PDB file of C-alpha atoms in Angstrom:
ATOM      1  CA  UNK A   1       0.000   0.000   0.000  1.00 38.00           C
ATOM      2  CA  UNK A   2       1.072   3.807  -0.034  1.00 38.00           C
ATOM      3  CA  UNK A   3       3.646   5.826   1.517  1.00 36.00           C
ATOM      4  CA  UNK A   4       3.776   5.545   5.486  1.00 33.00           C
ATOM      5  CA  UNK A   5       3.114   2.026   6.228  1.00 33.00           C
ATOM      6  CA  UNK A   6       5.530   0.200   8.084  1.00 32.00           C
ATOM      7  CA  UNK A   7       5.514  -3.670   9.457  1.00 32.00           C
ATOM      8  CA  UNK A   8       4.674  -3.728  13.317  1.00 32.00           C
ATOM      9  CA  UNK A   9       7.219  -5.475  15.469  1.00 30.00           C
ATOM     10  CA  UNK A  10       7.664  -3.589  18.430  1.00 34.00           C
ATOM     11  CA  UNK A  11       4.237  -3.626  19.702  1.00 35.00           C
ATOM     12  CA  UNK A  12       2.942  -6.565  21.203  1.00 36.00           C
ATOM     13  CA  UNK A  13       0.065  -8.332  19.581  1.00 37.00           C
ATOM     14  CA  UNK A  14      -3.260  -7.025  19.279  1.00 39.00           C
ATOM     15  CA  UNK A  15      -6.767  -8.581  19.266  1.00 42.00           C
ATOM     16  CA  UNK A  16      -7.879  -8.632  15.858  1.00 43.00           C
ATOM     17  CA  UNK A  17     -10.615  -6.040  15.989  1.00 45.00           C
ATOM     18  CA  UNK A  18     -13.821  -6.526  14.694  1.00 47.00           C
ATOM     19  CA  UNK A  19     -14.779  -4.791  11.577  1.00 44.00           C
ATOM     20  CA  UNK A  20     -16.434  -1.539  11.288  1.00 48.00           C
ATOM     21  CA  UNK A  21     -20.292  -2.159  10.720  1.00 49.00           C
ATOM     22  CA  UNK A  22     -21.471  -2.411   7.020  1.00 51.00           C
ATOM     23  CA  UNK A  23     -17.710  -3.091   6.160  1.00 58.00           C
ATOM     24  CA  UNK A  24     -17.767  -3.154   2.659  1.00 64.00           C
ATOM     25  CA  UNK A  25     -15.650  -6.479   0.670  1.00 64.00           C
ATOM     26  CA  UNK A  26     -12.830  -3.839  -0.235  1.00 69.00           C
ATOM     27  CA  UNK A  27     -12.146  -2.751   3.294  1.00 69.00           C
ATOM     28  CA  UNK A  28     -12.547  -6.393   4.528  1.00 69.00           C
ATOM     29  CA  UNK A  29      -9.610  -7.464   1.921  1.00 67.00           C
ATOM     30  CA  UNK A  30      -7.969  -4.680   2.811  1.00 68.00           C
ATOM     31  CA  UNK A  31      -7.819  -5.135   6.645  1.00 66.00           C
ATOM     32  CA  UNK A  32      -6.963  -9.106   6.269  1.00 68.00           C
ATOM     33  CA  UNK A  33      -4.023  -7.886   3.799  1.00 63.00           C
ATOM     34  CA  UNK A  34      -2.838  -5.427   6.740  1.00 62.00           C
ATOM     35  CA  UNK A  35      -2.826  -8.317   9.145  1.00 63.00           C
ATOM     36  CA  UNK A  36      -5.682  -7.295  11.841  1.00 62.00           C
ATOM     37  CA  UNK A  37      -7.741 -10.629  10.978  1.00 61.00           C
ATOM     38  CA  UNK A  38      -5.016 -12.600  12.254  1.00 57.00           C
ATOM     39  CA  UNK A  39      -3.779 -12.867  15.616  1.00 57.00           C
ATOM     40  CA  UNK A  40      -0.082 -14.383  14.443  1.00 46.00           C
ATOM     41  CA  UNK A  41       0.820 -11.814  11.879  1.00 51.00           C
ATOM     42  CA  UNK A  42       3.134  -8.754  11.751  1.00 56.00           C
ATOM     43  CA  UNK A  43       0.488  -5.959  11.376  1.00 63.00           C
ATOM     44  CA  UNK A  44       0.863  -3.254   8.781  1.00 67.00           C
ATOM     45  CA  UNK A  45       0.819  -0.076  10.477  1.00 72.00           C
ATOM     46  CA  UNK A  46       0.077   3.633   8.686  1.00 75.00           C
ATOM     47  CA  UNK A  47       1.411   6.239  10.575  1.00 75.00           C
ATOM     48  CA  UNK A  48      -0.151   8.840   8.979  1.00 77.00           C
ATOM     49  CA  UNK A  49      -2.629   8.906   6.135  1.00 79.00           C
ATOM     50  CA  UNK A  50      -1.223  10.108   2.474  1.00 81.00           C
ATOM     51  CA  UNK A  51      -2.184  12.288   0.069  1.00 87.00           C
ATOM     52  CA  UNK A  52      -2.371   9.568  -2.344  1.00 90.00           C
ATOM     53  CA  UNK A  53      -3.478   6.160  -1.579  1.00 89.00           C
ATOM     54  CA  UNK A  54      -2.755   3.930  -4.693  1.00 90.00           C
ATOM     55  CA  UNK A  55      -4.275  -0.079  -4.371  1.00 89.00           C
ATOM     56  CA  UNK A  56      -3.017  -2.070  -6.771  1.00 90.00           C
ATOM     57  CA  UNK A  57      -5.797  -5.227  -8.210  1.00 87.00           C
ATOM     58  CA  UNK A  58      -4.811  -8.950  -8.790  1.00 84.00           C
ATOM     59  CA  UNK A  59      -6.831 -10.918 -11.613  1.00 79.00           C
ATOM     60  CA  UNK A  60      -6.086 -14.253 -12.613  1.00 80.00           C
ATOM     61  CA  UNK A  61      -7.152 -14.010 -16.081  1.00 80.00           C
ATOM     62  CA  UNK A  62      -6.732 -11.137 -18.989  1.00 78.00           C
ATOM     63  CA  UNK A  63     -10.186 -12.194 -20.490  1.00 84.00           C
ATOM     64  CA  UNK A  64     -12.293 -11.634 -17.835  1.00 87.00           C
ATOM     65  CA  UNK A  65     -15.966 -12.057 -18.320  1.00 90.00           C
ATOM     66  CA  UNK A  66     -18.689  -9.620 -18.193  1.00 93.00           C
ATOM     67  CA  UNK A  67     -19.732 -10.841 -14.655  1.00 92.00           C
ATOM     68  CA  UNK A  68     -16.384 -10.835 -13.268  1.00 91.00           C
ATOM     69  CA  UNK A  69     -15.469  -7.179 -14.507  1.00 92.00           C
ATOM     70  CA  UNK A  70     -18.916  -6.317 -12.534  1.00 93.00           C
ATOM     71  CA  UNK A  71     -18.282  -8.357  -9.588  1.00 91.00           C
ATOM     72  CA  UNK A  72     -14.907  -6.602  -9.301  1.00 90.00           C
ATOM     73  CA  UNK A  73     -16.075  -3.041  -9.837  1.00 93.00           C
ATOM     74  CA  UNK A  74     -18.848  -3.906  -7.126  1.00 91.00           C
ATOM     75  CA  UNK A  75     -16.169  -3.947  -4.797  1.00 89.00           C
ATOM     76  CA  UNK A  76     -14.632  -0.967  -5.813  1.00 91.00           C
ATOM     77  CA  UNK A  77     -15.664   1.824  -3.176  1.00 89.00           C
ATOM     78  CA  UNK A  78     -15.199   5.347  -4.764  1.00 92.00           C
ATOM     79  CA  UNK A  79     -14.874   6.852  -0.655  1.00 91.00           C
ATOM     80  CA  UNK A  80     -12.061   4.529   1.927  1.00 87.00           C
ATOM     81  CA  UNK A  81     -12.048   5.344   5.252  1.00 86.00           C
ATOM     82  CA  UNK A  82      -8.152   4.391   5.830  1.00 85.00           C
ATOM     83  CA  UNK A  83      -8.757   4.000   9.911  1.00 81.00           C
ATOM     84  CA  UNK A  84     -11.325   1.515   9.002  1.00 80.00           C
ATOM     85  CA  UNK A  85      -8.135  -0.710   7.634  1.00 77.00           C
ATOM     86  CA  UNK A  86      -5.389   1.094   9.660  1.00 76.00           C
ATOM     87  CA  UNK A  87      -6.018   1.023  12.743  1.00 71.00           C
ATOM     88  CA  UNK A  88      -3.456   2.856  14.112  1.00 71.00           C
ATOM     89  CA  UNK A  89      -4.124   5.997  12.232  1.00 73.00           C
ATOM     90  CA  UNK A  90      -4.992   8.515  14.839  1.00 69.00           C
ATOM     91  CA  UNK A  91      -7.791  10.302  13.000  1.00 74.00           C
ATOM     92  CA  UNK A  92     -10.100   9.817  10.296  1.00 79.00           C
ATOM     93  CA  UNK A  93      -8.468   9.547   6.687  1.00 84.00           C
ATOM     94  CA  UNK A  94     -10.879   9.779   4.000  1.00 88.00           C
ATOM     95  CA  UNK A  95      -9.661   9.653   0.806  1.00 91.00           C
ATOM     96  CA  UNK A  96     -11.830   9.990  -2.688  1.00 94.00           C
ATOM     97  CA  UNK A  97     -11.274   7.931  -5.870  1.00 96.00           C
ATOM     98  CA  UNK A  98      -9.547   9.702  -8.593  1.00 97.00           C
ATOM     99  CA  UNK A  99      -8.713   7.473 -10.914  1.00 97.00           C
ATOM    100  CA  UNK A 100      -8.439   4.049 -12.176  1.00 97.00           C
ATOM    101  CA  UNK A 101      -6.384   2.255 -14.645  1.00 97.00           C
ATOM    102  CA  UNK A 102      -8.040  -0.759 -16.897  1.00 95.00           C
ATOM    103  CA  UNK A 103      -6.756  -3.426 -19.099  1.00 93.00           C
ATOM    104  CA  UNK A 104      -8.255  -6.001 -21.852  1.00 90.00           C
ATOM    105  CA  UNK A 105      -5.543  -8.492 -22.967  1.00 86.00           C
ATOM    106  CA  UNK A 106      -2.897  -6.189 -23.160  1.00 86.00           C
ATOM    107  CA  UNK A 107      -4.552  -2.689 -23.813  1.00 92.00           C
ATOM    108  CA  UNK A 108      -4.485  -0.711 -21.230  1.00 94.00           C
ATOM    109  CA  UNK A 109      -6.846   2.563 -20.331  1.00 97.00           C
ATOM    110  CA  UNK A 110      -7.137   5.153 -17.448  1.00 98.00           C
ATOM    111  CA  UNK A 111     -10.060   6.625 -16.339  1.00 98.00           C
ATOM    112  CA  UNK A 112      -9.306  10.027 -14.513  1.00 97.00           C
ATOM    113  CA  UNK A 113     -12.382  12.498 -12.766  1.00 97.00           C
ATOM    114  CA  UNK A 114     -11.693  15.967 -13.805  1.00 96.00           C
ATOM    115  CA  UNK A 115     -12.527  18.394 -11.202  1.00 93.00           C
ATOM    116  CA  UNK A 116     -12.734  21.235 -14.200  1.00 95.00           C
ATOM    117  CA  UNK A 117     -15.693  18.975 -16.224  1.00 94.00           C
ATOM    118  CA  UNK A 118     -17.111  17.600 -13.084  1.00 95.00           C
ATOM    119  CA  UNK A 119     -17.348  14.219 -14.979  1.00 96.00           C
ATOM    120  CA  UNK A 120     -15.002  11.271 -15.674  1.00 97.00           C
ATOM    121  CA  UNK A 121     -12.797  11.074 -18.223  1.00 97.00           C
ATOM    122  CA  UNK A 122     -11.941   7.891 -20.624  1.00 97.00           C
ATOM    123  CA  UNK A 123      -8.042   8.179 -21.563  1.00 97.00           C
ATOM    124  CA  UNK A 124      -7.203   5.377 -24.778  1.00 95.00           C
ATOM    125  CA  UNK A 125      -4.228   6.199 -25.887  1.00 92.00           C
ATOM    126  CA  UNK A 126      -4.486   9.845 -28.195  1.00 93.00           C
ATOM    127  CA  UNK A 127      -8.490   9.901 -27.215  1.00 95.00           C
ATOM    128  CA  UNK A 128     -10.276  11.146 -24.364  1.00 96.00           C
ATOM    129  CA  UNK A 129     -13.817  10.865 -24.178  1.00 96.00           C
ATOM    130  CA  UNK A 130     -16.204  12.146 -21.644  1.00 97.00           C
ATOM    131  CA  UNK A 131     -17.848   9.066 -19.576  1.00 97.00           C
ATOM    132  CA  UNK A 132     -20.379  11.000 -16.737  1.00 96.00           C
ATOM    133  CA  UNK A 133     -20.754  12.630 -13.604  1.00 96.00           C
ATOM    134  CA  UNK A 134     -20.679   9.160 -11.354  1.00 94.00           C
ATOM    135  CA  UNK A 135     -18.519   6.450 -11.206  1.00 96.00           C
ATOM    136  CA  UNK A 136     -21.692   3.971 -12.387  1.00 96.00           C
ATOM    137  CA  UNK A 137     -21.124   5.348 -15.614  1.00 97.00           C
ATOM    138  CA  UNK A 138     -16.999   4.657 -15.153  1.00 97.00           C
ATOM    139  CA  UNK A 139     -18.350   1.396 -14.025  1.00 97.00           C
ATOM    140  CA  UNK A 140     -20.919   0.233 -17.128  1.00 97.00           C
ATOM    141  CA  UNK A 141     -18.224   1.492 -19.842  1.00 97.00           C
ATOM    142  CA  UNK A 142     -15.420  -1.268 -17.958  1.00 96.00           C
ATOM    143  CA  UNK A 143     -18.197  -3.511 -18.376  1.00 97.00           C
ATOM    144  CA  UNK A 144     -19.363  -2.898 -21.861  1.00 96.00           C
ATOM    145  CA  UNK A 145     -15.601  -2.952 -22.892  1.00 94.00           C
ATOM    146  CA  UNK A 146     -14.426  -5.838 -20.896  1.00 94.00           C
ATOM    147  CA  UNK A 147     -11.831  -3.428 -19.032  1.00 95.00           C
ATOM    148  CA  UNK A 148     -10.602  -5.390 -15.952  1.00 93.00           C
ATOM    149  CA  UNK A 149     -10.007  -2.628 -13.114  1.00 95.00           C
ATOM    150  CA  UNK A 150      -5.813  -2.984 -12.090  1.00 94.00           C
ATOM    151  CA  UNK A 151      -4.861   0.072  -9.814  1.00 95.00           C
ATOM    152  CA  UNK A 152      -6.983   2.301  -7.944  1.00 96.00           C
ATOM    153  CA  UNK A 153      -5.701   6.062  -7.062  1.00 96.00           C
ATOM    154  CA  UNK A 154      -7.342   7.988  -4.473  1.00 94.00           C
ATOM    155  CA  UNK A 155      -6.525  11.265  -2.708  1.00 94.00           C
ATOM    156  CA  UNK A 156      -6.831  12.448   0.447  1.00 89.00           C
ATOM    157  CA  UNK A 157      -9.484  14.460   1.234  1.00 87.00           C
ATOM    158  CA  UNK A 158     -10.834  16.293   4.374  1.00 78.00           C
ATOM    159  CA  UNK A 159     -14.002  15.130   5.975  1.00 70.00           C
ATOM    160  CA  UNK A 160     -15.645  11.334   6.313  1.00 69.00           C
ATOM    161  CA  UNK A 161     -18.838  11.849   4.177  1.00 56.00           C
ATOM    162  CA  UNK A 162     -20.232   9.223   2.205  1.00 49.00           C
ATOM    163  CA  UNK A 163     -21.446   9.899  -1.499  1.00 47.00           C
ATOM    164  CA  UNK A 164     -25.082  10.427  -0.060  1.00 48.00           C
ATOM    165  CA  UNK A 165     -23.369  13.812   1.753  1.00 52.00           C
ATOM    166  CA  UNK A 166     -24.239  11.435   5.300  1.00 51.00           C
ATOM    167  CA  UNK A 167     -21.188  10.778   7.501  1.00 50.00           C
ATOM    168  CA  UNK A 168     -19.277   7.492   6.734  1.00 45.00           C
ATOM    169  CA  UNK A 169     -19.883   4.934   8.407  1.00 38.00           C
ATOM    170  CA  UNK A 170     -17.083   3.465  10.945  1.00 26.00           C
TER     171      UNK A 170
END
């Protein structure tokens, strides 16, 4: 994961802790991956949150199907909570997706929100195309395209509210 994370030793170990409620799948692979749903691992420990939080996706296969492209983006929150995963973070650390890079075979795409537009922008290679305001419209053109999801980038921002304007949920 991102700058600031460090491997644990010096502490003793810690119960795992439970998971926030309504932990979405990302934050529950995220907070196995960082060692707090087992007992006899080294926890990875953020000691403060970034600017930039870049996650980085596994797939097994570069022809993913339809469903599996959806599957994965269904797991794709567009707001993290980084406390909800690093635990020793002090305060909140909300950060916002940014943008995403995509591949099919061995074309690869980025999809980038533009703060100037106020909409999501498709990147492949000398075009850029406008995609929408929300990231279900990022979401249905990975779909329609077969573009498998491979690194995340999200920034830091100030504040824990969900999409819905609501406080996020801990």
């Amino acid at each position: 994961p991102g700058a600031g994370v460090v491997a644990g030793t010096a502490a003793p170990p810690l119960a795992p802790s439970p998971l926030p409620p309504l932990a979405s799948p990302l934050v529950s692979v995220l907070r196995k991956v960082a060692g707090l749903d087992d007992e006899t691992r080294h926890k990875l420990r953020m000691l403060q949150s970034p600017r930039v939080f870049t996650l980085g996706l596994v797939s097994n296969t570069a022809h993913a199907s339809k469903t599996e492209i959806s599957e994965s983006l269904d797991g794709i929150q567009e707001r993290l909570n980084l406390r909800d995963v690093y635990e020793s973070l002090g305060r909140e650390a909300c950060c916002q997706l940014q943008a995403l890079t995509a591949f099919y075979e061995s074309h690869y795409v980025c999809f980038c929100y533009s703060q100037a537009a106020g909409q999501w922008i498709h990147y492949d290679d000398d075009t850029r195309r406008l995609v929408g305001r929300d990231f279900d419209a990022v979401k249905a053109k990975c779909v329609a395209g077969r573009l498998h999801p491979q690194l995340l980038f999200y920034e830091g921002v100030d504040g824990c509210r969900g999409t819905d304007g609501r406080p996020m949920h801990r």
